[in-house]
Amino acid sequence: MPLILIKGTFSIKGTAPDGDSVRFIPKNPALWRKLENRVRANRLGGVQLRLDAIDALETHFQARVGAFGTQRQPEEFGNKAAAHLLDLLGFDSKTIRRGPKEIVQDAAPNTVNGYILTRFADIYGRAIAFAFAGDLDESDGASVFVTEDLLKQSANYQLVAEGLLYPTFYSKLYIDLRKALAAATESARSAGLGLWTKDVTNRGFELESLKTIIEEAVILPKLFRRLLSYLAINDDSVDLSGFIDYLNSNDDRVLVLPEGKITGFDNLIEVNGQTLRLTEKPEDLVFIEK
């Protein structure tokens, strides 16, 4: 399970880090060329990271069309995940002051040293990575075999283990890493940690208004994003009668691990009137990269 080691600094001032995304500036920007896909870097070589295998409750999401503007999921666990990620990386979340759109205006410190393990970028130019505080006793740019012990040191794993966000697996994630993260998810759920005390993704919930998903129902962020995007074009209605067709149009393909089959995300959502639920546990799904 080799990944590319890139050393550098995490930087937050002027950015809007959340529970699964943060800015990273490498010591050697040329190392980005080792990734399978091209990253979108700034003048310093800084790139927005998308932390692999995890999905935090949205703190500032805007549907691509429609007039909803920027929305968020219920505050508690999105805020906790965002703060704890930064603490895990070496920041002090108590000093962070945010302004409009969750942009960090001040923090002490506003940069910290760390490293990432990565091998590709997504279609938006974000490096998909495991993020770590401190240093690793390997040369910058080295190919590093990721053991379970090393994985457990990552911010990604620790956030899952504490139940502060959801697992969301994609097909390029190594199987052994996925299994370890799935086990951490199951342990957190069984222990009633974090958001698992309020999660209604599989149990289901009744959609009464936009308020339901932005203030009340704690659900898988991918489902939230699809649902909000549907509502944004639904002519001020929360009627779910067209939601499955909308999901089908997105063509999200998913491997359902217990059944060993690939299907559409729309086939995993059950709608009954204004009640909906995901029929499979999040850790039992592997989304196919587009």
Coordinates of C-alpha atoms in Angstrom, one line a residue:
M1 CA 0.0 0.0 0.0
P2 CA 2.6 2.6 -1.0
L3 CA 1.7 6.3 -1.0
I4 CA 3.9 9.3 -1.8
L5 CA 5.3 11.2 1.2
I6 CA 5.2 15.0 0.8
K7 CA 6.4 17.2 3.7
G8 CA 5.4 20.8 4.2
T9 CA 3.1 23.1 6.2
F10 CA -0.6 23.2 6.8
S11 CA -1.9 26.8 6.3
I12 CA -5.3 28.1 7.4
K13 CA -5.3 31.9 7.3
G14 CA -7.5 33.2 4.5
T15 CA -8.9 29.7 3.9
A16 CA -12.0 27.9 5.1
P17 CA -10.8 24.5 6.5
D18 CA -13.5 22.1 7.6
G19 CA -13.5 18.6 9.0
D20 CA -12.1 17.0 5.8
S21 CA -10.3 19.7 3.9
V22 CA -7.3 21.9 4.6
R23 CA -4.6 23.9 2.7
F24 CA -1.2 22.3 2.4
I25 CA 2.1 23.9 1.1
P26 CA 4.8 21.4 0.2
K27 CA 8.5 22.1 0.8
N28 CA 9.1 20.9 -2.7
P29 CA 6.2 21.7 -5.0
A30 CA 7.8 19.6 -7.8
L31 CA 6.6 16.5 -5.9
W32 CA 3.0 17.2 -7.0
R33 CA 4.1 15.9 -10.4
K34 CA 4.4 12.4 -8.9
L35 CA 0.6 12.3 -8.5
E36 CA -1.6 10.5 -11.0
N37 CA -3.7 13.6 -11.7
R38 CA -2.7 17.2 -11.8
V39 CA -3.3 19.3 -8.7
R40 CA -4.4 23.0 -8.8
A41 CA -1.7 24.8 -6.9
N42 CA -1.3 28.5 -6.0
R43 CA 1.9 30.6 -6.4
L44 CA 3.5 28.9 -3.4
G45 CA 2.6 25.4 -4.6
G46 CA -0.2 25.3 -2.0
V47 CA -3.0 22.9 -2.7
Q48 CA -6.3 22.2 -1.1
L49 CA -6.4 18.7 0.4
R50 CA -9.4 16.5 0.4
L51 CA -8.8 14.0 3.2
D52 CA -9.2 10.5 1.9
A53 CA -11.9 8.1 3.0
I54 CA -13.8 10.6 5.2
D55 CA -16.7 13.1 4.9
A56 CA -17.5 15.7 7.5
L57 CA -20.8 17.4 7.9
E58 CA -20.9 20.4 5.5
T59 CA -20.2 23.8 7.0
H60 CA -20.4 25.8 3.8
F61 CA -21.9 24.0 0.8
Q62 CA -23.5 25.7 -2.2
A63 CA -25.5 23.9 -4.9
R64 CA -24.2 24.6 -8.4
V65 CA -27.6 25.8 -9.5
G66 CA -30.6 27.3 -7.7
A67 CA -31.0 30.2 -5.3
F68 CA -30.3 28.6 -1.9
G69 CA -26.9 30.2 -1.5
T70 CA -24.4 28.7 0.9
Q71 CA -25.9 26.2 3.4
R72 CA -24.6 23.9 6.1
Q73 CA -25.6 20.8 7.9
P74 CA -26.5 20.8 11.7
E75 CA -23.8 22.8 13.4
E76 CA -22.6 20.6 16.2
F77 CA -20.6 17.9 14.5
G78 CA -19.5 19.9 11.5
N79 CA -17.9 22.4 13.9
K80 CA -16.4 19.8 16.1
A81 CA -14.8 17.9 13.2
A82 CA -13.4 21.1 11.8
A83 CA -11.9 22.2 15.1
H84 CA -10.6 18.8 16.0
L85 CA -8.9 18.3 12.6
L86 CA -7.0 21.5 13.2
D87 CA -6.0 20.5 16.7
L88 CA -4.8 17.1 15.5
L89 CA -2.6 18.8 13.0
G90 CA -1.1 21.1 15.6
F91 CA -3.2 24.3 15.5
D92 CA -5.0 25.7 18.5
S93 CA -8.7 25.8 17.5
K94 CA -9.4 28.0 20.5
T95 CA -7.5 30.9 18.9
I96 CA -9.1 30.6 15.5
R97 CA -11.4 33.5 14.5
R98 CA -13.5 33.0 11.4
G99 CA -15.4 35.5 9.3
P100 CA -18.0 35.3 6.5
K101 CA -18.1 31.9 4.7
E102 CA -16.1 30.3 7.5
I103 CA -12.8 32.0 6.3
V104 CA -10.1 32.1 8.9
Q105 CA -9.2 35.7 9.7
D106 CA -6.8 35.0 12.5
A107 CA -5.1 32.1 14.3
A108 CA -2.1 31.4 16.5
P109 CA -0.3 29.7 14.9
N110 CA -1.7 30.0 11.4
T111 CA 0.8 27.5 9.9
V112 CA 2.1 24.2 11.3
N113 CA 4.6 21.7 10.0
G114 CA 3.3 18.3 8.9
Y115 CA 3.2 15.8 6.1
I116 CA 0.7 14.0 3.8
L117 CA 0.6 10.6 2.1
T118 CA -1.1 10.7 -1.3
R119 CA -1.0 9.4 -4.8
F120 CA -3.6 11.2 -6.9
A121 CA -5.8 14.3 -7.2
D122 CA -9.6 14.5 -7.8
I123 CA -11.3 16.1 -10.7
Y124 CA -11.3 19.4 -8.9
G125 CA -7.5 19.4 -8.5
R126 CA -7.5 18.6 -4.8
A127 CA -4.9 16.2 -3.6
I128 CA -6.6 13.2 -2.0
A129 CA -4.5 12.5 1.1
F130 CA -3.9 11.2 4.6
A131 CA -2.8 14.1 6.8
F132 CA -0.3 13.9 9.7
A133 CA 1.2 16.3 12.3
G134 CA 4.9 16.4 12.8
D135 CA 7.5 14.6 10.7
L136 CA 8.2 11.1 9.3
D137 CA 11.6 9.6 9.3
E138 CA 11.6 9.1 5.5
S139 CA 12.9 11.3 2.7
D140 CA 10.6 13.8 1.2
G141 CA 9.0 12.3 -1.9
A142 CA 9.6 8.7 -0.8
S143 CA 7.2 5.9 -1.5
V144 CA 5.9 4.9 1.9
F145 CA 4.1 1.6 2.7
V146 CA 1.1 2.5 4.9
T147 CA 0.8 0.1 7.8
E148 CA -2.2 0.1 10.1
D149 CA -0.1 1.6 12.8
L150 CA 0.8 4.5 10.5
L151 CA -2.8 4.9 9.4
K152 CA -3.9 5.3 13.0
Q153 CA -1.6 8.3 13.4
S154 CA -3.4 10.1 10.6
A155 CA -6.0 12.8 11.3
N156 CA -8.3 10.9 8.9
Y157 CA -8.4 7.8 11.1
Q158 CA -8.6 9.6 14.4
L159 CA -11.6 11.6 13.3
V160 CA -13.4 8.4 12.2
A161 CA -12.4 6.6 15.5
E162 CA -13.9 9.5 17.5
G163 CA -17.2 9.4 15.6
L164 CA -16.9 13.0 14.4
L165 CA -17.5 12.3 10.7
Y166 CA -18.6 9.7 8.3
P167 CA -16.5 7.2 6.3
T168 CA -16.9 7.7 2.6
F169 CA -14.8 5.3 0.6
Y170 CA -13.8 5.5 -3.1
S171 CA -12.5 2.8 -5.3
K172 CA -8.9 4.0 -5.4
L173 CA -8.5 3.5 -1.6
Y174 CA -6.4 0.5 -0.7
I175 CA -8.5 -2.4 0.6
D176 CA -6.6 -2.9 3.8
L177 CA -6.9 0.8 4.7
R178 CA -10.6 0.7 3.9
K179 CA -11.1 -2.3 6.2
A180 CA -9.3 -0.6 9.1
L181 CA -11.3 2.6 8.7
A182 CA -14.6 0.5 8.5
A183 CA -13.7 -1.3 11.7
A184 CA -13.0 2.1 13.4
T185 CA -16.4 3.3 12.2
E186 CA -18.2 0.2 13.6
S187 CA -16.4 0.7 16.9
A188 CA -17.4 4.3 17.2
R189 CA -21.0 3.6 16.3
S190 CA -21.2 0.7 18.8
A191 CA -19.7 3.0 21.5
G192 CA -22.2 5.8 20.7
L193 CA -19.4 8.2 20.0
G194 CA -19.9 11.6 18.4
L195 CA -22.5 11.9 15.6
W196 CA -23.5 8.3 15.9
T197 CA -25.9 9.3 18.7
K198 CA -27.9 11.4 16.3
D199 CA -27.3 9.9 12.9
V200 CA -30.5 9.1 10.9
T201 CA -28.9 8.1 7.6
N202 CA -30.1 4.5 7.8
R203 CA -33.0 4.9 10.2
G204 CA -34.6 7.5 8.0
F205 CA -36.1 10.9 8.5
E206 CA -39.1 13.0 7.3
L207 CA -38.3 16.0 5.2
E208 CA -40.7 18.7 6.2
S209 CA -38.7 21.8 5.0
L210 CA -35.2 22.9 4.2
K211 CA -34.7 23.4 7.9
T212 CA -34.9 19.6 8.4
I213 CA -31.5 19.0 6.7
I214 CA -29.7 22.2 7.7
E215 CA -30.6 22.3 11.4
E216 CA -32.0 18.9 12.4
A217 CA -31.2 15.7 10.6
V218 CA -27.7 14.4 10.8
I219 CA -27.1 12.4 7.7
L220 CA -24.3 11.2 5.4
P221 CA -22.9 14.4 3.7
K222 CA -23.0 12.9 0.2
L223 CA -26.7 12.3 0.7
F224 CA -27.1 15.9 2.0
R225 CA -25.3 17.4 -1.0
R226 CA -27.5 15.4 -3.4
L227 CA -30.7 16.3 -1.6
L228 CA -29.9 20.0 -1.2
S229 CA -28.9 20.2 -4.9
Y230 CA -32.3 18.6 -5.8
L231 CA -34.2 21.0 -3.6
A232 CA -32.4 24.0 -5.0
I233 CA -34.0 23.3 -8.4
N234 CA -37.4 22.1 -7.1
D235 CA -39.3 25.4 -7.4
D236 CA -39.5 26.1 -3.6
S237 CA -41.0 22.6 -2.9
V238 CA -39.6 19.8 -0.7
D239 CA -41.7 17.2 -2.6
L240 CA -39.5 14.1 -2.9
S241 CA -41.4 12.5 -5.8
G242 CA -38.6 13.4 -8.2
F243 CA -35.6 12.8 -6.0
I244 CA -34.8 9.2 -7.2
D245 CA -34.9 10.4 -10.8
Y246 CA -32.6 13.3 -9.9
L247 CA -30.1 10.9 -8.3
N248 CA -30.2 8.6 -11.3
S249 CA -29.2 11.6 -13.5
N250 CA -26.1 12.1 -11.4
D251 CA -24.9 8.6 -12.3
D252 CA -23.1 7.9 -9.0
R253 CA -21.9 4.3 -9.2
V254 CA -21.4 2.4 -6.0
L255 CA -20.0 -1.0 -5.0
V256 CA -22.2 -2.5 -2.3
L257 CA -19.7 -4.7 -0.4
P258 CA -22.0 -7.1 1.4
E259 CA -23.6 -8.0 -2.0
G260 CA -20.5 -7.7 -4.1
K261 CA -22.4 -5.7 -6.8
I262 CA -22.1 -2.3 -8.5
T263 CA -25.3 -0.3 -8.7
G264 CA -26.5 3.3 -8.8
F265 CA -26.7 5.4 -5.7
D266 CA -30.3 6.0 -6.5
N267 CA -31.0 2.3 -6.0
L268 CA -29.8 2.6 -2.4
I269 CA -32.1 5.4 -1.4
E270 CA -35.6 4.5 -0.2
V271 CA -38.3 7.2 -0.5
N272 CA -41.7 6.7 1.1
G273 CA -43.7 9.9 0.7
Q274 CA -41.6 12.5 2.5
T275 CA -39.5 10.0 4.4
L276 CA -36.2 8.8 3.0
R277 CA -33.2 6.7 4.1
L278 CA -30.1 5.1 2.9
T279 CA -30.5 1.3 2.9
E280 CA -26.8 0.4 3.4
K281 CA -24.4 1.4 6.1
P282 CA -21.9 4.1 4.8
E283 CA -18.9 1.8 5.5
D284 CA -20.4 -0.9 3.3
L285 CA -20.2 1.3 0.2
V286 CA -17.4 2.1 -2.2
F287 CA -18.1 4.9 -4.7
I288 CA -16.5 4.6 -8.1
E289 CA -14.4 7.6 -9.0
K290 CA -15.6 9.6 -12.0

